[in-house]
Coordinates of C-alpha atoms in Angstrom, one line a residue:
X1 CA -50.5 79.7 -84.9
X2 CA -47.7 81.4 -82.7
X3 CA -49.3 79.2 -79.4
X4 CA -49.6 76.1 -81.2
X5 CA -46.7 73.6 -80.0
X6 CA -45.6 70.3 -80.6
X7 CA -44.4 67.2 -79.0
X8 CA -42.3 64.2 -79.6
X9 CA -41.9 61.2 -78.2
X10 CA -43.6 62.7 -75.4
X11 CA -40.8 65.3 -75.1
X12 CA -41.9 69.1 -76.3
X13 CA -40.1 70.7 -79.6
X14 CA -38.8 74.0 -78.3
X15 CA -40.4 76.2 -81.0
X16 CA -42.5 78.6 -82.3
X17 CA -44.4 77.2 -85.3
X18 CA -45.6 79.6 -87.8
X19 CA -46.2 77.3 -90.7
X20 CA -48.3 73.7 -90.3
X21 CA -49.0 71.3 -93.2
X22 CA -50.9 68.5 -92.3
X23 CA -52.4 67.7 -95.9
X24 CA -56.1 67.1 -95.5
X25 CA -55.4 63.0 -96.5
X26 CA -52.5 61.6 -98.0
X27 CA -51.8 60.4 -101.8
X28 CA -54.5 58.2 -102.9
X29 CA -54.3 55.9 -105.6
X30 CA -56.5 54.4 -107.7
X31 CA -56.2 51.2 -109.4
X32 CA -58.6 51.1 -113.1
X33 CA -58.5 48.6 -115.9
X34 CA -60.0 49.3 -119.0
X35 CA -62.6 46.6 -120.0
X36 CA -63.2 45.7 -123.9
X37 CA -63.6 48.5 -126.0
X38 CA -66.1 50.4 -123.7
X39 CA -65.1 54.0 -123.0
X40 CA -63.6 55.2 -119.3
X41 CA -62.1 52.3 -117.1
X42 CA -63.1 50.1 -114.4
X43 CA -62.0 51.4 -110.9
X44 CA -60.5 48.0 -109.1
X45 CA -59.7 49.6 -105.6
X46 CA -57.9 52.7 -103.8
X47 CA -55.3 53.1 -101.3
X48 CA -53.6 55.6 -99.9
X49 CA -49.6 56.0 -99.1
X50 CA -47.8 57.7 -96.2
X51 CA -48.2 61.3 -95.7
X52 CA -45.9 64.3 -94.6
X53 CA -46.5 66.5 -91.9
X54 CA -44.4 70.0 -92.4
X55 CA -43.5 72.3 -89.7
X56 CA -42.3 75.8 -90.4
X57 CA -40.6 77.5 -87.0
X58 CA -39.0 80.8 -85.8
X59 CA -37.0 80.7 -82.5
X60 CA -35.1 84.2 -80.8
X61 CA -31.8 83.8 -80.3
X62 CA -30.5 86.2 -77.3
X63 CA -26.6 84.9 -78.4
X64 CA -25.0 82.6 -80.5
X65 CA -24.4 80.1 -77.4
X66 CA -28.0 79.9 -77.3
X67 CA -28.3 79.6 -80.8
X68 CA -26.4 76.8 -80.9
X69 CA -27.6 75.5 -77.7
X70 CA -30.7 75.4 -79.4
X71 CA -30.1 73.6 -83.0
X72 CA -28.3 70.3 -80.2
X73 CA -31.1 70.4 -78.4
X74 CA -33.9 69.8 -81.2
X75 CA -31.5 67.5 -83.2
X76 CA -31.6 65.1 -79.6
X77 CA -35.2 65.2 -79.5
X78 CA -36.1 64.3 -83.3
X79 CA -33.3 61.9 -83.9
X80 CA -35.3 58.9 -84.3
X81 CA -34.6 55.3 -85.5
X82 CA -38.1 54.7 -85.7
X83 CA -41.4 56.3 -85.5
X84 CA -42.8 58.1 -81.8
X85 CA -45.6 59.8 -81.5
X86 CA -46.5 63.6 -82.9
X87 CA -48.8 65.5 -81.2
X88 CA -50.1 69.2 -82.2
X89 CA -51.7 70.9 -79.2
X90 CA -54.5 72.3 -80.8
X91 CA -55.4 67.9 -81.1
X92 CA -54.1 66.6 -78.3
X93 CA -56.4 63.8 -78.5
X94 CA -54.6 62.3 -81.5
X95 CA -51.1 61.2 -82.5
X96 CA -49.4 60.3 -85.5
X97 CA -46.4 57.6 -85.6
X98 CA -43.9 59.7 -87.2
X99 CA -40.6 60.0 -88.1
X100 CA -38.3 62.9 -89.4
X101 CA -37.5 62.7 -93.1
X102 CA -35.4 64.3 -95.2
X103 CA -33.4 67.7 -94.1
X104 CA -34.7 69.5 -91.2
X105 CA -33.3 72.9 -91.8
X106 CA -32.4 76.2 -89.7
X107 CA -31.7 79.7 -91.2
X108 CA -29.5 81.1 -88.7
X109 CA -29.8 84.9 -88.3
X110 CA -28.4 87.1 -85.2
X111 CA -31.8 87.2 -83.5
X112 CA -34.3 85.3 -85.3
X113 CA -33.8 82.6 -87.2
X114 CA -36.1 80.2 -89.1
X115 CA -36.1 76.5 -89.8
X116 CA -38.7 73.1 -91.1
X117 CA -39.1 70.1 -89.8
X118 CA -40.7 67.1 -91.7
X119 CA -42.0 64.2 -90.6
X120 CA -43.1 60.8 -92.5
X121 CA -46.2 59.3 -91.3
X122 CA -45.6 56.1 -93.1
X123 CA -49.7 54.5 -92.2
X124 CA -51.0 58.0 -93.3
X125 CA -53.2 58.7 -90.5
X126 CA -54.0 59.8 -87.0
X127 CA -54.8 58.0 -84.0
X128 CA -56.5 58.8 -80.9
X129 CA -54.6 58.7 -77.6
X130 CA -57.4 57.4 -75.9
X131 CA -58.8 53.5 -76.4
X132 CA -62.3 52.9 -76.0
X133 CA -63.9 49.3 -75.0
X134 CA -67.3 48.1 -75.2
X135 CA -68.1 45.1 -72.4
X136 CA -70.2 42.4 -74.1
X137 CA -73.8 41.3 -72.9
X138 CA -76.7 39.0 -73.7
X139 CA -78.5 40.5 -76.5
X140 CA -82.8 39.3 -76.9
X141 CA -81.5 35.6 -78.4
X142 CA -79.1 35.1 -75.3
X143 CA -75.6 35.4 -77.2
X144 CA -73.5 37.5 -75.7
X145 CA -72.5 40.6 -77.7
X146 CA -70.6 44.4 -78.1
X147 CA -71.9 46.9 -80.3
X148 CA -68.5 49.1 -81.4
X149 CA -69.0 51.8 -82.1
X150 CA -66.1 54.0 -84.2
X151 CA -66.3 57.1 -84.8
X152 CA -63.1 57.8 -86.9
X153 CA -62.7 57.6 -90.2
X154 CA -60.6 54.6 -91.0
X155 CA -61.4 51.0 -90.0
X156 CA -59.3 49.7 -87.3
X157 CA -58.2 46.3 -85.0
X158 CA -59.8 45.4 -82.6
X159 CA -58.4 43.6 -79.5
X160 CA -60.1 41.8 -76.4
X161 CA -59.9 41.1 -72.9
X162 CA -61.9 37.7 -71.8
X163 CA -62.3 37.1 -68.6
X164 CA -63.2 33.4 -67.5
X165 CA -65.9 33.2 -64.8
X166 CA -65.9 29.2 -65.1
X167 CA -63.8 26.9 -66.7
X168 CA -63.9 26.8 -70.8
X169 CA -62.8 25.0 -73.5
X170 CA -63.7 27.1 -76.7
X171 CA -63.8 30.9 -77.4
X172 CA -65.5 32.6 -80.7
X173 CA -65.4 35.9 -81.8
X174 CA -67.3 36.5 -84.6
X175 CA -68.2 39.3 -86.8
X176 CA -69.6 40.1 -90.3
X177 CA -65.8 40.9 -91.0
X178 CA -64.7 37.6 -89.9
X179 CA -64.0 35.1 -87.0
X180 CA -61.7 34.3 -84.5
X181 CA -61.6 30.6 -83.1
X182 CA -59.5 29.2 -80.3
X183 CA -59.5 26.1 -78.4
X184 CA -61.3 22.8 -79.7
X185 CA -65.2 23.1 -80.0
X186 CA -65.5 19.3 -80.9
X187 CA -64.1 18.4 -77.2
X188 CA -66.5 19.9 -75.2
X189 CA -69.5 17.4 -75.7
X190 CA -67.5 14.4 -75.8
X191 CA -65.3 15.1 -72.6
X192 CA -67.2 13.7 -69.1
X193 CA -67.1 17.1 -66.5
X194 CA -64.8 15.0 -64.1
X195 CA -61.6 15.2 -66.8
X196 CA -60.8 18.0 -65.2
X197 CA -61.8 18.7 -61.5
X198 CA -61.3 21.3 -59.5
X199 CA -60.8 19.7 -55.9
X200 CA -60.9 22.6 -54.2
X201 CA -60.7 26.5 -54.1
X202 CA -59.8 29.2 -52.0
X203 CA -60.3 33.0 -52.5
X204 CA -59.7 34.8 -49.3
X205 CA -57.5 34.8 -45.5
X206 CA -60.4 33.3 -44.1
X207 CA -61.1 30.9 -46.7
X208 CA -57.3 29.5 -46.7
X209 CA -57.7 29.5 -42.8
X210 CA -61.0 27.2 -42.8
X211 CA -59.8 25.2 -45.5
X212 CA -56.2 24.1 -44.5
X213 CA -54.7 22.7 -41.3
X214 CA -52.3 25.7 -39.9
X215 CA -49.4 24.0 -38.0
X216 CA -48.6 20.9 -40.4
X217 CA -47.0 21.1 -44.1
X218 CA -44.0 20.5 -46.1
X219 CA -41.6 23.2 -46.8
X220 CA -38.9 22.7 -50.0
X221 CA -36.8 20.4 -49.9
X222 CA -38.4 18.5 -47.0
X223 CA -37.1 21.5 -44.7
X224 CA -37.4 21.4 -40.9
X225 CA -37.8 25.1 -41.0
X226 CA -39.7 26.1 -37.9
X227 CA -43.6 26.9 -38.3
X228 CA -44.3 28.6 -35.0
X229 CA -45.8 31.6 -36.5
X230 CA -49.0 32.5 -37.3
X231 CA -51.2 33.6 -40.6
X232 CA -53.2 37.1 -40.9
X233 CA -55.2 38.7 -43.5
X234 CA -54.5 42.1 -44.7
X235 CA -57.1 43.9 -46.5
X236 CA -55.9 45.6 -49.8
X237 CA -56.8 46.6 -53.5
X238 CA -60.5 45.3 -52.6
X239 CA -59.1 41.7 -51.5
X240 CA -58.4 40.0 -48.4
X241 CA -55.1 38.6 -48.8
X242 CA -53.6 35.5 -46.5
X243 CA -50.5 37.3 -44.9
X244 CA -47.6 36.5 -41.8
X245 CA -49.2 37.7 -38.7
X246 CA -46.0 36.8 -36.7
X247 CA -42.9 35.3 -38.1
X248 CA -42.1 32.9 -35.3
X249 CA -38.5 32.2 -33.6
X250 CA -36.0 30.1 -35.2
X251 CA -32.3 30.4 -36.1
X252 CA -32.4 29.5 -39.8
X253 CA -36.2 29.9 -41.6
X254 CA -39.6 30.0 -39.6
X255 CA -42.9 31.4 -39.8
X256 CA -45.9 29.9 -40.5
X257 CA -47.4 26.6 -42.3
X258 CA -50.1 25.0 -43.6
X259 CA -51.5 22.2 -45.4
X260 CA -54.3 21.2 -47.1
X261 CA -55.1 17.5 -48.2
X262 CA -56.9 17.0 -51.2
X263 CA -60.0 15.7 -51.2
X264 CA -61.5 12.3 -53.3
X265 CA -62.7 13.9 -56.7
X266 CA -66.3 13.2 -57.8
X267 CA -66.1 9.1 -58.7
X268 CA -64.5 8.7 -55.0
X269 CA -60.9 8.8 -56.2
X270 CA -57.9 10.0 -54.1
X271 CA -54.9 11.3 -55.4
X272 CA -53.9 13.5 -58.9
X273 CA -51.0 12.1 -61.5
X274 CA -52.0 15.5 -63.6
X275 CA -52.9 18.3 -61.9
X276 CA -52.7 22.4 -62.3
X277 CA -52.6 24.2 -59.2
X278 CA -52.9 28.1 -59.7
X279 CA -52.8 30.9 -57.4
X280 CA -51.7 34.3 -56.8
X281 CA -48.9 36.0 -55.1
X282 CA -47.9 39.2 -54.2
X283 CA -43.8 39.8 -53.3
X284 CA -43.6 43.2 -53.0
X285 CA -40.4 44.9 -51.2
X286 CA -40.4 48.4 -50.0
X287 CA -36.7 48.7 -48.4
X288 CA -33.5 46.8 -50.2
X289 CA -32.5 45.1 -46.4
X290 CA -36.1 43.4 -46.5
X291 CA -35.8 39.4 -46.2
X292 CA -38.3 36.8 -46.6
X293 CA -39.9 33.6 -48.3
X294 CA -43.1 32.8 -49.9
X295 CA -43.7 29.1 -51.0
X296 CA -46.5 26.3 -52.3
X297 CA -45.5 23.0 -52.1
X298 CA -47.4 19.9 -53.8
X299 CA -47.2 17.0 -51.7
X300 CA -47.1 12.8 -52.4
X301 CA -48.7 10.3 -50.5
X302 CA -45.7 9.7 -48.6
X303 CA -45.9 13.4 -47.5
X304 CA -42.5 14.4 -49.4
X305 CA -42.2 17.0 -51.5
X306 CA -43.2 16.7 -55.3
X307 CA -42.9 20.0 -56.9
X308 CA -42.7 23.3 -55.2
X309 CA -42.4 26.9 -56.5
X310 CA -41.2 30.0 -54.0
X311 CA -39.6 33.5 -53.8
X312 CA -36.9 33.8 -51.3
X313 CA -35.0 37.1 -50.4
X314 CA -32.4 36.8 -48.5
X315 CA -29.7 39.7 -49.5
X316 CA -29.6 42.2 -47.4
X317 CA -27.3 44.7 -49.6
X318 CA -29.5 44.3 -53.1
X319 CA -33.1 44.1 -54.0
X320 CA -33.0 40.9 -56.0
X321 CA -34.9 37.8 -54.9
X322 CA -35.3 34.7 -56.6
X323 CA -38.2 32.2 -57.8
X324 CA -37.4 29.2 -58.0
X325 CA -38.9 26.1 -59.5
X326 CA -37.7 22.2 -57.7
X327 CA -39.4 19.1 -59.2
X328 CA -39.4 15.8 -56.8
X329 CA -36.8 18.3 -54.1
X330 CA -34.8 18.9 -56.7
X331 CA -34.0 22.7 -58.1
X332 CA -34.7 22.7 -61.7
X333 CA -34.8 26.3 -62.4
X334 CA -34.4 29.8 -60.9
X335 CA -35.5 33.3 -62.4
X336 CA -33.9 36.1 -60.0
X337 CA -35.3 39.9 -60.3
X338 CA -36.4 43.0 -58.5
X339 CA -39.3 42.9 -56.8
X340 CA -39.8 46.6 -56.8
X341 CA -43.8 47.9 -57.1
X342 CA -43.5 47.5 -61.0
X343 CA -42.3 43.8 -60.5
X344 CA -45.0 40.6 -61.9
X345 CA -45.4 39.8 -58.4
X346 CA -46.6 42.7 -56.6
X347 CA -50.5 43.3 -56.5
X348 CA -50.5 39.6 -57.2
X349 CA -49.3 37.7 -60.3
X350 CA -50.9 34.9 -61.2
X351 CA -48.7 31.5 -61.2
X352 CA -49.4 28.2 -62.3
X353 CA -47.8 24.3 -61.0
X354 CA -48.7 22.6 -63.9
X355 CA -48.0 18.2 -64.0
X356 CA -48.4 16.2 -67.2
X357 CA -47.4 13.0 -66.8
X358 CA -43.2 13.1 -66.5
X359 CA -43.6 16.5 -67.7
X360 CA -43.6 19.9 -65.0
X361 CA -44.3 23.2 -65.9
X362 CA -44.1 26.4 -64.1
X363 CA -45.9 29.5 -65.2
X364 CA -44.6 33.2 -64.0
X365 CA -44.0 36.4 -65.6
X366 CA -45.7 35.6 -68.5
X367 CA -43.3 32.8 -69.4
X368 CA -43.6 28.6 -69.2
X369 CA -40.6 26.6 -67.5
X370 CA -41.4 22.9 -68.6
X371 CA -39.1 20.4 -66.8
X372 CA -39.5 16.0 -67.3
X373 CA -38.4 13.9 -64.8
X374 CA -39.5 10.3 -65.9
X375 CA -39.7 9.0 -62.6
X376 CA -42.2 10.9 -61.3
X377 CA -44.3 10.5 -64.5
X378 CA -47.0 8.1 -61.9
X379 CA -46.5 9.5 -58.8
X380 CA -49.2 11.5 -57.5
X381 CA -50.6 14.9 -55.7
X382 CA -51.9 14.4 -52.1
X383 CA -51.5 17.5 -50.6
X384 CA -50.9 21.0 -51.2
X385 CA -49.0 23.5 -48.5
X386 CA -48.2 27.3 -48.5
X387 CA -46.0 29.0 -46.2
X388 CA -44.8 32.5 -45.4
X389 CA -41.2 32.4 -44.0
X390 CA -38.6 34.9 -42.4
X391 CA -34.7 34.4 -41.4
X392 CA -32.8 34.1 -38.2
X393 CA -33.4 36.8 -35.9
X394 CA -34.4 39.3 -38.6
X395 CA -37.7 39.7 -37.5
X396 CA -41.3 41.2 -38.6
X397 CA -39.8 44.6 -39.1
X398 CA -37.5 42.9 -41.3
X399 CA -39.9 41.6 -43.5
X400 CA -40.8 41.9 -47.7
X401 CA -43.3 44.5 -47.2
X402 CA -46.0 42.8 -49.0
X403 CA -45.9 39.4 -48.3
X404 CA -49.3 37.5 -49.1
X405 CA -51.5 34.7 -51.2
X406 CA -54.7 35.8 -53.5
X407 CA -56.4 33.1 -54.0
X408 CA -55.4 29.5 -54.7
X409 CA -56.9 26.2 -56.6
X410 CA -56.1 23.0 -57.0
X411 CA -57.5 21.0 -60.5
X412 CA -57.3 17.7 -61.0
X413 CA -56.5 16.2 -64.8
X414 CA -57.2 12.9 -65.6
X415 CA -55.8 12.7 -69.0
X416 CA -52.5 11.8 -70.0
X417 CA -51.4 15.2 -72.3
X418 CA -51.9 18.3 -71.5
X419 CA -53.1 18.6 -75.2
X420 CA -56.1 16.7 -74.4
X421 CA -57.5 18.7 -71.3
X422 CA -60.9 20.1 -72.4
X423 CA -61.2 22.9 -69.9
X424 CA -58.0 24.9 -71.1
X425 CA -59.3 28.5 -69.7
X426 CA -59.7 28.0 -66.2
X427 CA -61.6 29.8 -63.7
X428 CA -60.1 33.6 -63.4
X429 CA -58.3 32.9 -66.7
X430 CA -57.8 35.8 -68.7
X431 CA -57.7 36.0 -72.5
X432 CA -56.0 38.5 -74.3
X433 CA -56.1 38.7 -78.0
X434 CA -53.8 42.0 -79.9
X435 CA -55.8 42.1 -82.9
X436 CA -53.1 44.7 -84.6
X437 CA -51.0 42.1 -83.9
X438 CA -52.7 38.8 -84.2
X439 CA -51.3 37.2 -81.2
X440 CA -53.3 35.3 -78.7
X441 CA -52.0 35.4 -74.9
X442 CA -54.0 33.5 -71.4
X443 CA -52.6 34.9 -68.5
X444 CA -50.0 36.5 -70.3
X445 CA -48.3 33.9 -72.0
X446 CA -48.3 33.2 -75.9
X447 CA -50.7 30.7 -76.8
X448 CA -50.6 31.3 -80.7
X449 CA -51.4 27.0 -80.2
X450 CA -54.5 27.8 -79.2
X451 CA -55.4 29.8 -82.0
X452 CA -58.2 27.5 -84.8
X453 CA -56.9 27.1 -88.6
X454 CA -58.6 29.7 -90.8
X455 CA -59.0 32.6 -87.7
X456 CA -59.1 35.8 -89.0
X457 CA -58.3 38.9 -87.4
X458 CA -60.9 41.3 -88.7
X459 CA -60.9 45.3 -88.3
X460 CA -64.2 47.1 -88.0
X461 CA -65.0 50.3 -90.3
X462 CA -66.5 53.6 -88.9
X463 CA -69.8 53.0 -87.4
X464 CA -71.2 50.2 -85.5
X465 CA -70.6 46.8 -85.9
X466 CA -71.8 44.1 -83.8
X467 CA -69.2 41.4 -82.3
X468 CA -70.6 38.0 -80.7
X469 CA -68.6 36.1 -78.5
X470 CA -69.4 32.1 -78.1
X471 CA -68.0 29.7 -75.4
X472 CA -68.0 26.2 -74.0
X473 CA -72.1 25.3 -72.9
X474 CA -70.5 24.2 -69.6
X475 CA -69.2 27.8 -68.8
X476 CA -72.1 29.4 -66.6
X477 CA -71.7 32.2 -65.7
X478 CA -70.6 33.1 -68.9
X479 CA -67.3 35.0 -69.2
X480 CA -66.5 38.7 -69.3
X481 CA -65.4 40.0 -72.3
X482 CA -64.5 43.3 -73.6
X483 CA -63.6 44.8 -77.1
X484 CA -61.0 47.6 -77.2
X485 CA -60.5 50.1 -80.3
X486 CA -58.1 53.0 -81.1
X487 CA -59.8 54.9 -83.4
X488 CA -57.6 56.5 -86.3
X489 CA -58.4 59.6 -88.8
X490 CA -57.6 60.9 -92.2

């Protein structure tokens, strides 16, 4: 018991326990009601309260400095305004969400001195450190379906990761324990396909580079930047990403441009009043002088600009850049932040141009910017540009490190509201639904709107339990989805 150790919060208690209670469960109670005038009672259900964890410890003190150093430094690491996670070392695969309650105590003595620690565990049990998932697949009657499989012993949430491989309009999850509906199953079969179009797609450098026109585009706010640079692809992560091969000569911004016009959709009509255009970026800075500019702008059919979204560096003493959203070419929003390697942009965050109608909204680090601007509410999408910028004389060396486009599509929405598109999960869409918390996110926005009336967030008991997943008949290939647990223990 001498080598057994604990930790904190992730920070290690500085003792030497000699006394652990973990109680084998905590307090159960049991409900009863007597019935008539039949002997014994009725048991109507158990349930079990929070449990204490007590620690017993010795530490050596070589002087009463140390002693004292000693009693601060475990009072900083237990002080807790809520609970953290307690881990023995003899289970490090398990933590409990603790928190210290009542008295912790030290007998102080010249060289040895004694103390006890308790903690409150108010759900009563353990919880692995590790999650486990289960990937979904067609079982022998072609649904697609996870087997969980939980080995604790306590039932648990369960939360899932959907990825779209086609568009959808409708997801199910459904278990003996209950189901959890989103989107609108009646739309599906009554919507035609063309609603909602994708025009065109582009997943790679050399896809962007066969697809659009390099040399012609708009930049923001009708600029006259100059676009005598050239593209590149850089290969990274498993992707080939469209980056700035040369930036170009200029003496305000320049680099490289180009432009894609969209094409007739599928009855031979040109031109989209509601569209979503969705891509990836990756803004990524490795040195605070860095510069540079990364922009998609959506085009009318008098080839001026009708909404645009870009990042744009330009300090040279402090690593903040800036997106910003313009509607028409006019700014009607700006989010500045770091764009450090833990930033939404780098690796490539996924960002949305979304019109409605009057209404325009942007979607970036997990949030929704929704502008109106009732003059615009009939004007329509022609073209779409992207562009890769730098400033002055500044140069390549100069440049944001990571620089680049993912992948990049262009929908077209023929229906008024945005309430009434039938393919809401997109291609590359991801679905997230917390099932401790019941919350629904796609693409990391909250989309609790989505969720059906009656949904319920079921947990699964030790054992197996099967989970089916259902979709949109339209969405072929079917999408990926996985089911994630954290097992928990008495």
């Amino acid at each position: 018991m001498g080598l057994l150790k604990a930790t904190y919060g992730g920070v290690e208690i500085p003792i030497k326990i000699t006394k652990l209670d973990r109680n084998l469960s905590p307090p159960i109670k049991n409900t009863t009601k007597a019935v008539g005038n039949t002997n014994g009672t009725d048991l109507m259900y158990s349930r079990y309260d929070g449990k204490t964890i007590i620690i017993e410890f010795r530490t050596s003190n070589q002087s009463a400095g140390k002693l004292s150093e000693f009693r601060r430094n475990i009072a900083g690491i237990i002080k807790s305004k809520g609970t953290k996670q307690l881990i023995f070392s003899d289970e490090p695969q398990i933590y409990y969400d603790a928190i210290l309650t009542d008295e912790a105590t030290l007998s102080e003595e010249y060289l040895t001195s004694t103390g006890k620690l308790s903690f409150y565990v108010p759900d009563g049990v353990a919880h692995s450190t590790a999650e486990k998932s289960f990937t979904a697949a067609e079982n022998a009657d072609g649904i697609l379906e996870a087997t969980i499989i939980n080995n604790g012993t306590e039932e648990v949430p369960v939360s899932y990761n959907i990825t779209h491989n086609h568009e959808n309009g409708f997801l199910g999850i459904v278990s003996e324990y209950g189901a959890i509906q989103l989107g609108k199953i009646d739309e599906v079969d009554a919507v035609p396909a063309q609603k909602s179009e994708v025009l065109f797609r582009c997943d790679s450098a050399d896809e962007f580079l066969s697809t659009f026109t390099v040399g012609e585009g708009i930049f923001d706010k009708n600029q006259n930047y100059g676009r005598d640079g050239t593209f590149g692809s850089v290969s990274l992560n498993g992707h080939q990403w469209l980056a700035l091969n040369s930036v170009g000569t200029g003496s305000s911004w320049h680099g490289a441009i180009m432009k894609k016009d969209l094409p007739a959709d599928s009855s031979g009509v040109t031109g989209a009043k509601n569209f979503t255009c969705q891509y990836t970026m990756w803004f990524e800075t490795g040195k605070v002088p860095q510069t540079g500019a990364i922009e998609v702008v959506i085009g009318d059919s008098a080839g001026k600009q009708l909404a645009s979204m870009h990042i744009v560096k330009s300090s040279t003493n402090s690593n903040i850049c800036s997106a910003v959203f313009q509607v028409g070419s006019v700014e009607k929003g700006r989010v500045k932040y770091e764009p450090g390697y833990w930033s939404y942009t780098a690796k490539g965050g996924v960002i949305k141009i979304v019109k409605t109608g009057e209404r325009f909204e942007f979607h970036f680090n997990g949030k929704k910017y929704s502008y109106s601007d009732s003059s615009l509410k009939d004007k329509e999408a022609y073209s779409v540009s992207v562009s890769e910028i730098q400033y002055s004389n500044r140069g390549k060396a100069n440049l944001v490190t990571h620089m680049y486009f993912g992948y990049l599509y262009f929908q077209k929405d023929n229906v008024e509201y945005l309430k009434d598109i039938p393919n809401r999960y997109p291609e590359d869409s991801v679905v997230y639904v917390d099932g401790e918390a019941g919350k629904v996110y796609v693409d990391g926005i909250p989309s609790q709107q989505d969720e059906v009336k009656g949904t319920k967030y079921f947990k699964v008991p030790p054992g197996e339990t099967k989970v089916q997943f259902y979709y949109s008949d339209f969405s072929d290939p079917p999408p990926t989805a996985e089911a994630r647990i954290r097992e928990a223990y008495l």
